[in-house]
């Protein structure tokens, strides 16, 4: 009996070693790239908003998120204060001097050869939906150099926009910014034909500096999410925005002042929606 028990324990140990080794390999950092987004979000103006995004490539998947958002994660992690109370409870707070950078892009996108997974929060809930990898790319017989990188051209119609992409077969990763993946090389630049949205690779970390490093996207950004649809995730976020006072009250927070200000902001949001210029104009 003891013999079989020991054999079982050895098998469990070997399985654990294998499991963690595979997990390590899956999260090894094979590529790290920075993209600059230039976007026209408001139809009333020609002003372009700019923000940087990070693409971290592992062995089997790639993670895409706002650089500011990831910095915010780091600030919160390093500034968190845990206080033990007399009754045994624990209070979590942040150091007074902590300044958490703000961004409107708090989502995380995980790309793989199987699908695209989009993660975002609606107040306290982490939600996720899946989409297929883009398959209808049209590869063009045209090349050009972008920041010394030799690229090939491809085009695709995606969610109501016509996109022109430049990808590099010399960088053998089938990934790119946002949900754009599935090409035989890393996307270096992609722009819609109206010029409203433009993603361009502006920085890459040399392979020699990635040795031994892991993808450092916090797991809390994508683990434990409730799977839903894109429409329902969008509706959940809109519900939170339109009912700030009610949501806070449901978590035991009472708003004594500022209700008029909240109503005014909600009215402004409704007005601004008429002029929104989202990246995805329609469902495919």
mmCIF file of N, CA, C and O in Angstrom, residues 245-279:
data_model
loop_
_atom_site.group_PDB
_atom_site.id
_atom_site.type_symbol
_atom_site.label_atom_id
_atom_site.label_comp_id
_atom_site.label_asym_id
_atom_site.label_seq_id
_atom_site.Cartn_x
_atom_site.Cartn_y
_atom_site.Cartn_z
ATOM 1 N N UNK A 245 -24.202 56.697 -9.263
ATOM 2 C CA UNK A 245 -24.699 56.841 -7.895
ATOM 3 C C UNK A 245 -25.312 55.538 -7.386
ATOM 4 O O UNK A 245 -25.075 55.114 -6.252
ATOM 5 N N UNK A 246 -26.103 54.896 -8.237
ATOM 6 C CA UNK A 246 -26.743 53.652 -7.829
ATOM 7 C C UNK A 246 -25.752 52.541 -7.591
ATOM 8 O O UNK A 246 -25.878 51.772 -6.631
ATOM 9 N N UNK A 247 -24.729 52.450 -8.450
ATOM 10 C CA UNK A 247 -23.710 51.408 -8.296
ATOM 11 C C UNK A 247 -22.929 51.608 -7.011
ATOM 12 O O UNK A 247 -22.683 50.672 -6.247
ATOM 13 N N UNK A 248 -22.521 52.858 -6.744
ATOM 14 C CA UNK A 248 -21.788 53.138 -5.519
ATOM 15 C C UNK A 248 -22.632 52.841 -4.285
ATOM 16 O O UNK A 248 -22.148 52.294 -3.294
ATOM 17 N N UNK A 249 -23.912 53.178 -4.348
ATOM 18 C CA UNK A 249 -24.800 52.914 -3.220
ATOM 19 C C UNK A 249 -24.933 51.418 -2.965
ATOM 20 O O UNK A 249 -25.024 50.971 -1.815
ATOM 21 N N UNK A 250 -24.921 50.624 -4.035
ATOM 22 C CA UNK A 250 -25.057 49.178 -3.878
ATOM 23 C C UNK A 250 -23.855 48.577 -3.180
ATOM 24 O O UNK A 250 -23.924 47.481 -2.633
ATOM 25 N N UNK A 251 -22.731 49.302 -3.199
ATOM 26 C CA UNK A 251 -21.546 48.836 -2.502
ATOM 27 C C UNK A 251 -21.343 49.579 -1.171
ATOM 28 O O UNK A 251 -20.255 49.625 -0.627
ATOM 29 N N UNK A 252 -22.407 50.193 -0.697
ATOM 30 C CA UNK A 252 -22.360 50.824 0.606
ATOM 31 C C UNK A 252 -21.814 52.224 0.619
ATOM 32 O O UNK A 252 -21.436 52.754 1.658
ATOM 33 N N UNK A 253 -21.753 52.860 -0.541
ATOM 34 C CA UNK A 253 -21.253 54.229 -0.625
ATOM 35 C C UNK A 253 -22.418 55.176 -0.851
ATOM 36 O O UNK A 253 -23.206 55.006 -1.765
ATOM 37 N N UNK A 254 -22.533 56.178 -0.006
ATOM 38 C CA UNK A 254 -23.629 57.142 -0.117
ATOM 39 C C UNK A 254 -23.103 58.461 -0.657
ATOM 40 O O UNK A 254 -22.111 58.995 -0.165
ATOM 41 N N UNK A 255 -23.728 58.952 -1.680
ATOM 42 C CA UNK A 255 -23.348 60.249 -2.244
ATOM 43 C C UNK A 255 -24.263 61.317 -1.659
ATOM 44 O O UNK A 255 -25.465 61.319 -1.903
ATOM 45 N N UNK A 256 -23.694 62.211 -0.882
ATOM 46 C CA UNK A 256 -24.481 63.262 -0.240
ATOM 47 C C UNK A 256 -24.524 64.499 -1.114
ATOM 48 O O UNK A 256 -25.555 65.163 -1.246
ATOM 49 N N UNK A 257 -23.383 64.822 -1.733
ATOM 50 C CA UNK A 257 -23.306 65.992 -2.590
ATOM 51 C C UNK A 257 -22.834 65.555 -3.974
ATOM 52 O O UNK A 257 -22.264 64.487 -4.171
ATOM 53 N N UNK A 258 -23.077 66.363 -4.928
ATOM 54 C CA UNK A 258 -22.569 66.115 -6.270
ATOM 55 C C UNK A 258 -23.513 65.366 -7.182
ATOM 56 O O UNK A 258 -23.138 65.006 -8.297
ATOM 57 N N UNK A 259 -24.753 65.122 -6.760
ATOM 58 C CA UNK A 259 -25.691 64.398 -7.617
ATOM 59 C C UNK A 259 -26.020 65.193 -8.879
ATOM 60 O O UNK A 259 -26.175 64.618 -9.962
ATOM 61 N N UNK A 260 -26.111 66.490 -8.739
ATOM 62 C CA UNK A 260 -26.393 67.328 -9.894
ATOM 63 C C UNK A 260 -25.231 67.274 -10.886
ATOM 64 O O UNK A 260 -25.433 67.250 -12.112
ATOM 65 N N UNK A 261 -24.006 67.236 -10.346
ATOM 66 C CA UNK A 261 -22.826 67.142 -11.196
ATOM 67 C C UNK A 261 -22.816 65.819 -11.961
ATOM 68 O O UNK A 261 -22.486 65.767 -13.147
ATOM 69 N N UNK A 262 -23.220 64.739 -11.294
ATOM 70 C CA UNK A 262 -23.294 63.430 -11.934
ATOM 71 C C UNK A 262 -24.317 63.436 -13.052
ATOM 72 O O UNK A 262 -24.077 62.926 -14.150
ATOM 73 N N UNK A 263 -25.472 64.041 -12.787
ATOM 74 C CA UNK A 263 -26.516 64.109 -13.814
ATOM 75 C C UNK A 263 -26.040 64.921 -15.019
ATOM 76 O O UNK A 263 -26.341 64.587 -16.167
ATOM 77 N N UNK A 264 -25.297 66.007 -14.749
ATOM 78 C CA UNK A 264 -24.785 66.841 -15.828
ATOM 79 C C UNK A 264 -23.782 66.059 -16.686
ATOM 80 O O UNK A 264 -23.798 66.151 -17.915
ATOM 81 N N UNK A 265 -22.931 65.276 -16.026
ATOM 82 C CA UNK A 265 -21.949 64.476 -16.758
ATOM 83 C C UNK A 265 -22.634 63.410 -17.605
ATOM 84 O O UNK A 265 -22.206 63.133 -18.733
ATOM 85 N N UNK A 266 -23.683 62.823 -17.066
ATOM 86 C CA UNK A 266 -24.436 61.828 -17.832
ATOM 87 C C UNK A 266 -25.067 62.458 -19.070
ATOM 88 O O UNK A 266 -25.069 61.860 -20.154
ATOM 89 N N UNK A 267 -25.566 63.696 -18.901
ATOM 90 C CA UNK A 267 -26.161 64.408 -20.031
ATOM 91 C C UNK A 267 -25.105 64.705 -21.097
ATOM 92 O O UNK A 267 -25.362 64.568 -22.303
ATOM 93 N N UNK A 268 -23.914 65.092 -20.651
ATOM 94 C CA UNK A 268 -22.818 65.371 -21.577
ATOM 95 C C UNK A 268 -22.396 64.113 -22.320
ATOM 96 O O UNK A 268 -22.102 64.163 -23.524
ATOM 97 N N UNK A 269 -22.382 62.986 -21.618
ATOM 98 C CA UNK A 269 -22.021 61.719 -22.262
ATOM 99 C C UNK A 269 -23.004 61.389 -23.375
ATOM 100 O O UNK A 269 -22.613 60.952 -24.456
ATOM 101 N N UNK A 270 -24.283 61.558 -23.098
ATOM 102 C CA UNK A 270 -25.305 61.261 -24.097
ATOM 103 C C UNK A 270 -25.145 62.154 -25.329
ATOM 104 O O UNK A 270 -25.310 61.713 -26.460
ATOM 105 N N UNK A 271 -24.811 63.431 -25.100
ATOM 106 C CA UNK A 271 -24.612 64.360 -26.200
ATOM 107 C C UNK A 271 -23.365 63.989 -27.012
ATOM 108 O O UNK A 271 -23.374 64.010 -28.244
ATOM 109 N N UNK A 272 -22.299 63.614 -26.296
ATOM 110 C CA UNK A 272 -21.040 63.286 -26.972
ATOM 111 C C UNK A 272 -21.140 62.014 -27.799
ATOM 112 O O UNK A 272 -20.389 61.841 -28.773
ATOM 113 N N UNK A 273 -22.051 61.119 -27.420
ATOM 114 C CA UNK A 273 -22.198 59.866 -28.161
ATOM 115 C C UNK A 273 -22.571 60.096 -29.622
ATOM 116 O O UNK A 273 -22.244 59.290 -30.486
ATOM 117 N N UNK A 274 -23.239 61.220 -29.881
ATOM 118 C CA UNK A 274 -23.648 61.527 -31.251
ATOM 119 C C UNK A 274 -22.436 61.751 -32.164
ATOM 120 O O UNK A 274 -22.525 61.602 -33.370
ATOM 121 N N UNK A 275 -21.320 62.128 -31.559
ATOM 122 C CA UNK A 275 -20.144 62.489 -32.335
ATOM 123 C C UNK A 275 -18.984 61.508 -32.138
ATOM 124 O O UNK A 275 -17.863 61.779 -32.566
ATOM 125 N N UNK A 276 -19.259 60.381 -31.504
ATOM 126 C CA UNK A 276 -18.211 59.394 -31.291
ATOM 127 C C UNK A 276 -17.751 58.792 -32.613
ATOM 128 O O UNK A 276 -18.533 58.608 -33.541
ATOM 129 N N UNK A 277 -16.470 58.488 -32.676
ATOM 130 C CA UNK A 277 -15.884 57.897 -33.876
ATOM 131 C C UNK A 277 -15.092 56.651 -33.461
ATOM 132 O O UNK A 277 -13.860 56.661 -33.440
ATOM 133 N N UNK A 278 -15.795 55.565 -33.108
ATOM 134 C CA UNK A 278 -15.119 54.378 -32.569
ATOM 135 C C UNK A 278 -14.322 53.623 -33.628
ATOM 136 O O UNK A 278 -14.582 53.736 -34.836
ATOM 137 N N UNK A 279 -13.364 52.857 -33.180
ATOM 138 C CA UNK A 279 -12.548 52.049 -34.084
ATOM 139 C C UNK A 279 -13.425 51.031 -34.803
ATOM 140 O O UNK A 279 -13.261 50.802 -36.003
#
